[in-house]
C-alpha cells in the first residue's frame, strides 16, 4: 500500500534555530523572511523549548473547504498544498480557518501561501541541523517515534538516563 | 538593495528623539556591517577623554549584509562602546535571534547617544519606533524583564536585548543579553547601556532580506550546511556544546584554568566536561538564528541544594571562570554560579577573574579579613563565591571594589601585579597559552579590545587546524605552525586570523563556523556574500576590509596612548613555567618576545610606538586617521623616553 508521506516533528530535538524557516522562504520565495515561510518555529527561549509548526496537510483540509474561490486545494497526486494565485483574492479565510497558523498571506503578492512540500523534497527537513524534522511515510515516522520513546524509557529504567 | 537593508537608527536619548539614516554604498563597501560599522562610529564619535559611563559615550549594536538570511549561523550581533572596564576600545559579540529580527525590521545598526532622563526601553516595530517607560522592569533579571516586555507588547515572538541589575549598578563588566541568555559578555557595555538609563531594546520585524541571486545563494549555503554535518569540530559542538573543550584542554594539552590559571591540570576535570554535562544537566538544545551547528544549550540542576535552577548555556567561557578558575570542580556549583552571573547580567569571565584574583591575593596574604569585611577567600569556597557575586552586583562591601574589575581593584588596594591575569585592563579568559598555544598567547598581547582576546584572532589554525590537511600550509606557508607549542609561523597566523576575523565579524557570521571548524572558509564566504549582495567582492578585498577595521581599532588605542609597551601578557604566562602535570604544557612558558617583532613587521606598525604605520593607514583609505595620530605618536614617545621596548620589568 502506498502511504502518504508527511513531515513529522520531533520537538525534543528542535533547537529553535529557524534554519527551516529560512530554507523554506529562500527556496520558495527567493527572499529570506520568516513572514513568508510555511513553517514557523515557536520559541520559548527563557526555558529553551522550541516547537516548529507547519502545515499538517490535513486529510480534510479546512483551508480548502472555506476558500470561496476554489484557489486553495490539495494536489490529488502529490498530496501537497496548492494555491492558484490567479484566482486567490486574498480574503484570508484560509488563514482564519487553519487551526495551526500554517497558512499565510504574502506581503509581496497579497495572496495566500501554504506548504507545498517543495515538490516532494521539503527543504526544511533537508537542512534542519538537529534532524528534528522527518519526511517519511506516516507509519514509518510513527515507528521511529515509538522506538525513540522505548529507548528513552529503557535507558531511564536501567539508570543510564 | 540586496543583502543590506541600508538603514540605521541613531537615538538621541537625552532629547528622546531619533533619526533613521541611510548608509550609502561606499560606506557599506568600506565597512561591511556589524563590527566594521560600529568601530567606525566609535572611532569617530567618542574621543580619548570621554568617561565611558558619561552620556558622551555611545553604544552601537550592529549586524551585517548576511544577517537574517539562510546563510549558516548569521545571527551574531556586535555591541560596541568605549569600555568602562579598560577605558579603551570595547566590543563584544552575541548570538541569538535579535540580530536577524533587527534586519527584518529594516536596519543594520542602532546607535545610542546621550542619556535618557529616566529608566526606559526602546520598542522598534518595523518602522514604528518608541521610547517607553521602564521603571517597572528596572532591577529585574534579564529573563524576567524579557517576559514582562513581551506580555506588555502582546507578542511573545519579539526579540529583546536586555541588561541585568549589574548593568544598572554600573558594574564595570556588566554585559548585554538577547533572548534571555545570549550574552555579549566582554568589555562592560552593559554598564554603558545602564548609564544611559536603557533597560532593553525590543524589536519586531516582519519584512525580509532580498537576495540578489537566490538560486546561487541557496546552493552555496546548502553545500556549507552539508559540510557541517560531517565536520568533526561542528559535530562535537552540536553534541556537547563548547564544554567539549574540557577533555582535550585538561588531559591532553594541559591548559585547564585551575585557580586563576596558576595550574593547567586537574585530575577531576572530567566532572564538568561536555560529555558528563550533557547527561547530568542538558535540558534542551538552543540554537542561534539560522545556525548550522547549534552548540547552544539550556542547562538545569536536577539534584542537591540548587535543584530546580536553570539557565542558558553555560558555554566553556561562562562555566570555567566561576568554576575551576576559583577552585570549584563540581558541575552543580559551577552551574549555580552561571545562573547567578546570567541573572545579574555580568560577564562571567571578568566576574570569575575578579574573585579568583582576590583568592590568590588571600592565599599570598595580600588581602586579609580586614579588607574583605570578614569573608574568607579560600580557594573553592562556594559560599563565598555566591556571596561575592551578589555583593558585586549590588556594589556592597568588598563586592563594590571587585565590581571595578581586578585591574582597578588591585590599583585601589595598592596590591602588586603578580596575581593579575590582565592585559590592557581586561582579564584573560580561561585559555592558558602555555598549553593552548603560542599563537593564542600572541593574540592576547595584541588584541584590539584588551588582552582578553580569545576571540580577536581565534587562533584555531593551531587548535583545530591540524584536522584540515593543507590549511596551515596554504595560509601560513607551513604545516609546522599547527603545533600549538612552537613559535614558527605564529605571527603570520595571528595576523591572518585577526584580519579574517574582523571581516567575518562584520558579516556577523559565527566564528565556530569559520574558525573553530574550518568547514567554511574564505573561498565559500566570498561567493556567498556576492550571491547575497550581487556585488563582486574578492577575497583580497575582504581581507583588506578586515585589516582596515583592525587598524582603526588599534588607532583608537593609540589615541589612548596604548601601544607597544602595552602589548604584553601577564607575567604568569611569560615567567612562571606551567607547574608539573601529565599533559603537554608541563614546564612551558610563553616566548612572547620571540614572536612580537615579526608580527610588528607584518602589521607595519611603527617600531617605536607600536601604532599603526602611516603608510599602511593611507593604503587602507584611512588618511585622516594617519594625520590624526601624529601628535599622539610624539606624546607616546615622550611618555616612554628611556624605557626599553615591549618587555615588562621582572
Ligand atoms: S494550511 Fe492548515 S488547514 Fe490547510 S492543510 Fe495545512 S494545516 Fe490543514
Ligand atoms: S486567501 Fe486565497 S486561498 Fe485563502 S481562502 Fe481566500 S481566496 Fe482562498
Ligand atoms: S531547523 Fe530543525 S532544529 Fe532548527 S528550528 Fe527548524 S525544526 Fe527546529
PDB file of C-alpha atoms in Angstrom, chain B residues 229-433:
ATOM      1  CA  UNK B 229      27.068  17.697   9.139  1.00  0.00           C
ATOM      2  CA  UNK B 230      30.316  15.798   8.849  1.00  0.00           C
ATOM      3  CA  UNK B 231      32.784  18.370  10.140  1.00  0.00           C
ATOM      4  CA  UNK B 232      34.380  16.888  13.272  1.00  0.00           C
ATOM      5  CA  UNK B 233      34.528  20.166  15.205  1.00  0.00           C
ATOM      6  CA  UNK B 234      30.979  21.153  14.293  1.00  0.00           C
ATOM      7  CA  UNK B 235      29.618  17.775  15.310  1.00  0.00           C
ATOM      8  CA  UNK B 236      31.435  17.934  18.637  1.00  0.00           C
ATOM      9  CA  UNK B 237      29.870  21.331  19.285  1.00  0.00           C
ATOM     10  CA  UNK B 238      26.409  20.132  18.305  1.00  0.00           C
ATOM     11  CA  UNK B 239      26.586  17.143  20.612  1.00  0.00           C
ATOM     12  CA  UNK B 240      28.231  18.666  23.653  1.00  0.00           C
ATOM     13  CA  UNK B 241      28.391  22.445  23.287  1.00  0.00           C
ATOM     14  CA  UNK B 242      31.671  24.255  23.853  1.00  0.00           C
ATOM     15  CA  UNK B 243      32.241  22.314  27.090  1.00  0.00           C
ATOM     16  CA  UNK B 244      33.536  19.674  24.706  1.00  0.00           C
ATOM     17  CA  UNK B 245      36.813  21.535  25.176  1.00  0.00           C
ATOM     18  CA  UNK B 246      37.322  20.358  28.741  1.00  0.00           C
ATOM     19  CA  UNK B 247      38.662  16.888  27.981  1.00  0.00           C
ATOM     20  CA  UNK B 248      41.411  17.808  25.499  1.00  0.00           C
ATOM     21  CA  UNK B 249      42.138  21.053  27.340  1.00  0.00           C
ATOM     22  CA  UNK B 250      42.875  19.258  30.584  1.00  0.00           C
ATOM     23  CA  UNK B 251      44.051  15.771  29.797  1.00  0.00           C
ATOM     24  CA  UNK B 252      45.926  16.245  26.531  1.00  0.00           C
ATOM     25  CA  UNK B 253      47.119  19.813  26.345  1.00  0.00           C
ATOM     26  CA  UNK B 254      47.089  20.968  29.942  1.00  0.00           C
ATOM     27  CA  UNK B 255      45.560  24.433  29.883  1.00  0.00           C
ATOM     28  CA  UNK B 256      42.701  23.808  32.307  1.00  0.00           C
ATOM     29  CA  UNK B 257      42.340  27.168  34.066  1.00  0.00           C
ATOM     30  CA  UNK B 258      42.629  25.867  37.613  1.00  0.00           C
ATOM     31  CA  UNK B 259      42.933  28.509  40.376  1.00  0.00           C
ATOM     32  CA  UNK B 260      43.395  31.751  38.485  1.00  0.00           C
ATOM     33  CA  UNK B 261      45.336  29.990  35.740  1.00  0.00           C
ATOM     34  CA  UNK B 262      48.176  29.045  38.030  1.00  0.00           C
ATOM     35  CA  UNK B 263      47.784  25.401  37.004  1.00  0.00           C
ATOM     36  CA  UNK B 264      46.813  23.753  33.753  1.00  0.00           C
ATOM     37  CA  UNK B 265      45.557  20.434  35.006  1.00  0.00           C
ATOM     38  CA  UNK B 266      43.204  18.833  37.494  1.00  0.00           C
ATOM     39  CA  UNK B 267      42.585  15.093  37.792  1.00  0.00           C
ATOM     40  CA  UNK B 268      38.804  15.604  38.165  1.00  0.00           C
ATOM     41  CA  UNK B 269      38.245  17.993  35.269  1.00  0.00           C
ATOM     42  CA  UNK B 270      36.044  15.331  33.658  1.00  0.00           C
ATOM     43  CA  UNK B 271      33.301  16.372  36.139  1.00  0.00           C
ATOM     44  CA  UNK B 272      32.479  19.442  34.088  1.00  0.00           C
ATOM     45  CA  UNK B 273      33.220  18.055  30.627  1.00  0.00           C
ATOM     46  CA  UNK B 274      30.606  18.369  27.892  1.00  0.00           C
ATOM     47  CA  UNK B 275      30.245  14.611  27.843  1.00  0.00           C
ATOM     48  CA  UNK B 276      29.303  14.366  31.516  1.00  0.00           C
ATOM     49  CA  UNK B 277      27.426  17.675  31.465  1.00  0.00           C
ATOM     50  CA  UNK B 278      25.048  16.647  28.712  1.00  0.00           C
ATOM     51  CA  UNK B 279      23.981  13.620  30.753  1.00  0.00           C
ATOM     52  CA  UNK B 280      23.599  15.494  34.017  1.00  0.00           C
ATOM     53  CA  UNK B 281      22.399  18.937  33.067  1.00  0.00           C
ATOM     54  CA  UNK B 282      21.282  19.279  29.472  1.00  0.00           C
ATOM     55  CA  UNK B 283      17.685  20.412  29.392  1.00  0.00           C
ATOM     56  CA  UNK B 284      17.433  21.372  25.758  1.00  0.00           C
ATOM     57  CA  UNK B 285      19.422  22.475  22.724  1.00  0.00           C
ATOM     58  CA  UNK B 286      19.203  26.184  21.927  1.00  0.00           C
ATOM     59  CA  UNK B 287      20.402  27.287  18.509  1.00  0.00           C
ATOM     60  CA  UNK B 288      21.086  30.814  17.315  1.00  0.00           C
ATOM     61  CA  UNK B 289      19.355  32.116  14.219  1.00  0.00           C
ATOM     62  CA  UNK B 290      19.891  30.019  11.099  1.00  0.00           C
ATOM     63  CA  UNK B 291      22.684  28.125  12.765  1.00  0.00           C
ATOM     64  CA  UNK B 292      24.270  25.159  11.048  1.00  0.00           C
ATOM     65  CA  UNK B 293      25.805  23.884  14.274  1.00  0.00           C
ATOM     66  CA  UNK B 294      23.520  24.641  17.263  1.00  0.00           C
ATOM     67  CA  UNK B 295      26.118  24.468  20.035  1.00  0.00           C
ATOM     68  CA  UNK B 296      23.804  26.330  22.430  1.00  0.00           C
ATOM     69  CA  UNK B 297      22.219  24.592  25.374  1.00  0.00           C
ATOM     70  CA  UNK B 298      19.936  25.265  28.309  1.00  0.00           C
ATOM     71  CA  UNK B 299      21.096  23.530  31.489  1.00  0.00           C
ATOM     72  CA  UNK B 300      19.297  22.619  34.688  1.00  0.00           C
ATOM     73  CA  UNK B 301      20.240  21.335  38.121  1.00  0.00           C
ATOM     74  CA  UNK B 302      18.375  18.150  38.930  1.00  0.00           C
ATOM     75  CA  UNK B 303      19.575  17.376  42.436  1.00  0.00           C
ATOM     76  CA  UNK B 304      21.206  18.796  45.523  1.00  0.00           C
ATOM     77  CA  UNK B 305      20.772  22.134  47.177  1.00  0.00           C
ATOM     78  CA  UNK B 306      20.328  24.099  43.925  1.00  0.00           C
ATOM     79  CA  UNK B 307      17.784  21.668  42.470  1.00  0.00           C
ATOM     80  CA  UNK B 308      15.409  23.307  40.018  1.00  0.00           C
ATOM     81  CA  UNK B 309      17.696  26.160  38.913  1.00  0.00           C
ATOM     82  CA  UNK B 310      18.277  26.535  35.196  1.00  0.00           C
ATOM     83  CA  UNK B 311      19.880  28.903  32.715  1.00  0.00           C
ATOM     84  CA  UNK B 312      21.022  29.262  29.133  1.00  0.00           C
ATOM     85  CA  UNK B 313      24.436  27.741  28.451  1.00  0.00           C
ATOM     86  CA  UNK B 314      26.835  27.817  30.059  1.00  0.00           C
ATOM     87  CA  UNK B 315      29.459  27.786  27.358  1.00  0.00           C
ATOM     88  CA  UNK B 316      33.017  26.895  28.196  1.00  0.00           C
ATOM     89  CA  UNK B 317      33.918  30.525  28.914  1.00  0.00           C
ATOM     90  CA  UNK B 318      30.859  31.010  31.116  1.00  0.00           C
ATOM     91  CA  UNK B 319      31.357  27.794  33.074  1.00  0.00           C
ATOM     92  CA  UNK B 320      35.058  27.814  33.904  1.00  0.00           C
ATOM     93  CA  UNK B 321      35.501  31.321  35.369  1.00  0.00           C
ATOM     94  CA  UNK B 322      33.288  30.771  38.397  1.00  0.00           C
ATOM     95  CA  UNK B 323      34.125  27.057  38.424  1.00  0.00           C
ATOM     96  CA  UNK B 324      37.715  25.799  38.136  1.00  0.00           C
ATOM     97  CA  UNK B 325      39.178  29.294  37.993  1.00  0.00           C
ATOM     98  CA  UNK B 326      38.023  29.840  41.589  1.00  0.00           C
ATOM     99  CA  UNK B 327      38.868  26.272  42.601  1.00  0.00           C
ATOM    100  CA  UNK B 328      35.433  24.673  42.144  1.00  0.00           C
ATOM    101  CA  UNK B 329      35.292  21.388  40.291  1.00  0.00           C
ATOM    102  CA  UNK B 330      31.717  20.107  40.696  1.00  0.00           C
ATOM    103  CA  UNK B 331      29.211  20.797  37.985  1.00  0.00           C
ATOM    104  CA  UNK B 332      26.263  21.712  40.256  1.00  0.00           C
ATOM    105  CA  UNK B 333      28.085  24.617  41.873  1.00  0.00           C
ATOM    106  CA  UNK B 334      29.586  25.688  38.549  1.00  0.00           C
ATOM    107  CA  UNK B 335      26.118  25.762  37.016  1.00  0.00           C
ATOM    108  CA  UNK B 336      24.631  27.553  40.011  1.00  0.00           C
ATOM    109  CA  UNK B 337      27.246  30.283  39.638  1.00  0.00           C
ATOM    110  CA  UNK B 338      26.481  30.556  35.936  1.00  0.00           C
ATOM    111  CA  UNK B 339      22.803  31.008  36.867  1.00  0.00           C
ATOM    112  CA  UNK B 340      23.824  33.908  39.095  1.00  0.00           C
ATOM    113  CA  UNK B 341      26.052  35.665  36.563  1.00  0.00           C
ATOM    114  CA  UNK B 342      23.293  35.336  33.943  1.00  0.00           C
ATOM    115  CA  UNK B 343      20.605  36.597  36.304  1.00  0.00           C
ATOM    116  CA  UNK B 344      22.663  39.540  37.456  1.00  0.00           C
ATOM    117  CA  UNK B 345      23.844  40.257  33.939  1.00  0.00           C
ATOM    118  CA  UNK B 346      27.584  40.235  34.310  1.00  0.00           C
ATOM    119  CA  UNK B 347      30.472  38.943  32.246  1.00  0.00           C
ATOM    120  CA  UNK B 348      31.249  35.559  33.759  1.00  0.00           C
ATOM    121  CA  UNK B 349      34.910  35.762  32.716  1.00  0.00           C
ATOM    122  CA  UNK B 350      35.620  39.048  34.460  1.00  0.00           C
ATOM    123  CA  UNK B 351      33.481  38.120  37.482  1.00  0.00           C
ATOM    124  CA  UNK B 352      35.354  34.860  37.936  1.00  0.00           C
ATOM    125  CA  UNK B 353      38.640  36.590  37.249  1.00  0.00           C
ATOM    126  CA  UNK B 354      37.920  39.179  39.946  1.00  0.00           C
ATOM    127  CA  UNK B 355      37.101  36.529  42.534  1.00  0.00           C
ATOM    128  CA  UNK B 356      39.998  34.253  41.608  1.00  0.00           C
ATOM    129  CA  UNK B 357      42.366  37.210  41.688  1.00  0.00           C
ATOM    130  CA  UNK B 358      41.140  38.039  45.181  1.00  0.00           C
ATOM    131  CA  UNK B 359      41.508  34.403  46.238  1.00  0.00           C
ATOM    132  CA  UNK B 360      45.083  34.296  45.057  1.00  0.00           C
ATOM    133  CA  UNK B 361      45.774  37.554  46.904  1.00  0.00           C
ATOM    134  CA  UNK B 362      44.235  35.992  50.006  1.00  0.00           C
ATOM    135  CA  UNK B 363      46.410  32.913  49.653  1.00  0.00           C
ATOM    136  CA  UNK B 364      49.506  35.081  49.343  1.00  0.00           C
ATOM    137  CA  UNK B 365      48.451  37.226  52.284  1.00  0.00           C
ATOM    138  CA  UNK B 366      47.952  40.431  50.253  1.00  0.00           C
ATOM    139  CA  UNK B 367      44.309  40.512  51.324  1.00  0.00           C
ATOM    140  CA  UNK B 368      43.052  39.771  54.789  1.00  0.00           C
ATOM    141  CA  UNK B 369      39.711  39.575  56.562  1.00  0.00           C
ATOM    142  CA  UNK B 370      40.116  43.273  57.314  1.00  0.00           C
ATOM    143  CA  UNK B 371      39.905  44.115  53.600  1.00  0.00           C
ATOM    144  CA  UNK B 372      37.116  41.696  52.817  1.00  0.00           C
ATOM    145  CA  UNK B 373      34.793  42.506  55.698  1.00  0.00           C
ATOM    146  CA  UNK B 374      35.376  39.112  57.269  1.00  0.00           C
ATOM    147  CA  UNK B 375      34.935  36.923  54.180  1.00  0.00           C
ATOM    148  CA  UNK B 376      37.428  34.061  53.963  1.00  0.00           C
ATOM    149  CA  UNK B 377      38.555  33.941  50.370  1.00  0.00           C
ATOM    150  CA  UNK B 378      39.842  30.398  50.326  1.00  0.00           C
ATOM    151  CA  UNK B 379      40.001  28.507  47.037  1.00  0.00           C
ATOM    152  CA  UNK B 380      36.843  26.624  46.194  1.00  0.00           C
ATOM    153  CA  UNK B 381      34.802  28.353  48.915  1.00  0.00           C
ATOM    154  CA  UNK B 382      31.443  28.095  47.159  1.00  0.00           C
ATOM    155  CA  UNK B 383      29.564  30.041  49.781  1.00  0.00           C
ATOM    156  CA  UNK B 384      31.885  32.998  49.456  1.00  0.00           C
ATOM    157  CA  UNK B 385      31.711  32.932  45.650  1.00  0.00           C
ATOM    158  CA  UNK B 386      27.916  33.018  45.840  1.00  0.00           C
ATOM    159  CA  UNK B 387      28.056  35.956  48.284  1.00  0.00           C
ATOM    160  CA  UNK B 388      30.614  37.877  46.275  1.00  0.00           C
ATOM    161  CA  UNK B 389      28.641  37.579  43.031  1.00  0.00           C
ATOM    162  CA  UNK B 390      25.703  39.226  44.827  1.00  0.00           C
ATOM    163  CA  UNK B 391      27.863  41.811  46.570  1.00  0.00           C
ATOM    164  CA  UNK B 392      29.484  42.798  43.266  1.00  0.00           C
ATOM    165  CA  UNK B 393      26.138  43.204  41.542  1.00  0.00           C
ATOM    166  CA  UNK B 394      24.722  45.453  44.235  1.00  0.00           C
ATOM    167  CA  UNK B 395      28.078  47.029  44.979  1.00  0.00           C
ATOM    168  CA  UNK B 396      28.100  46.115  48.643  1.00  0.00           C
ATOM    169  CA  UNK B 397      31.182  45.997  50.872  1.00  0.00           C
ATOM    170  CA  UNK B 398      34.185  44.269  49.321  1.00  0.00           C
ATOM    171  CA  UNK B 399      31.980  43.479  46.315  1.00  0.00           C
ATOM    172  CA  UNK B 400      31.986  47.179  45.471  1.00  0.00           C
ATOM    173  CA  UNK B 401      35.744  47.049  44.934  1.00  0.00           C
ATOM    174  CA  UNK B 402      35.602  43.832  42.909  1.00  0.00           C
ATOM    175  CA  UNK B 403      32.864  45.370  40.735  1.00  0.00           C
ATOM    176  CA  UNK B 404      35.606  47.585  39.354  1.00  0.00           C
ATOM    177  CA  UNK B 405      37.338  44.509  37.901  1.00  0.00           C
ATOM    178  CA  UNK B 406      40.608  43.050  39.209  1.00  0.00           C
ATOM    179  CA  UNK B 407      42.854  45.583  37.441  1.00  0.00           C
ATOM    180  CA  UNK B 408      41.249  48.636  39.047  1.00  0.00           C
ATOM    181  CA  UNK B 409      40.716  46.787  42.328  1.00  0.00           C
ATOM    182  CA  UNK B 410      44.411  45.982  42.605  1.00  0.00           C
ATOM    183  CA  UNK B 411      45.280  49.625  41.976  1.00  0.00           C
ATOM    184  CA  UNK B 412      42.736  50.842  44.520  1.00  0.00           C
ATOM    185  CA  UNK B 413      44.061  48.475  47.147  1.00  0.00           C
ATOM    186  CA  UNK B 414      47.708  49.025  46.178  1.00  0.00           C
ATOM    187  CA  UNK B 415      48.387  45.343  45.576  1.00  0.00           C
ATOM    188  CA  UNK B 416      51.220  44.227  43.269  1.00  0.00           C
ATOM    189  CA  UNK B 417      50.719  42.704  39.857  1.00  0.00           C
ATOM    190  CA  UNK B 418      51.749  39.122  40.433  1.00  0.00           C
ATOM    191  CA  UNK B 419      48.182  37.814  40.889  1.00  0.00           C
ATOM    192  CA  UNK B 420      46.759  39.801  37.964  1.00  0.00           C
ATOM    193  CA  UNK B 421      45.926  37.906  34.795  1.00  0.00           C
ATOM    194  CA  UNK B 422      45.156  41.073  32.869  1.00  0.00           C
ATOM    195  CA  UNK B 423      46.248  42.899  29.724  1.00  0.00           C
ATOM    196  CA  UNK B 424      45.102  46.410  28.832  1.00  0.00           C
ATOM    197  CA  UNK B 425      42.783  46.380  31.817  1.00  0.00           C
ATOM    198  CA  UNK B 426      40.910  43.260  30.839  1.00  0.00           C
ATOM    199  CA  UNK B 427      41.190  39.812  32.379  1.00  0.00           C
ATOM    200  CA  UNK B 428      42.215  36.963  30.165  1.00  0.00           C
ATOM    201  CA  UNK B 429      39.690  34.187  29.642  1.00  0.00           C
ATOM    202  CA  UNK B 430      40.160  30.565  30.685  1.00  0.00           C
ATOM    203  CA  UNK B 431      42.644  29.836  27.933  1.00  0.00           C
ATOM    204  CA  UNK B 432      46.211  29.388  29.093  1.00  0.00           C
ATOM    205  CA  UNK B 433      48.630  29.957  26.207  1.00  0.00           C
TER     206      UNK B 433
END
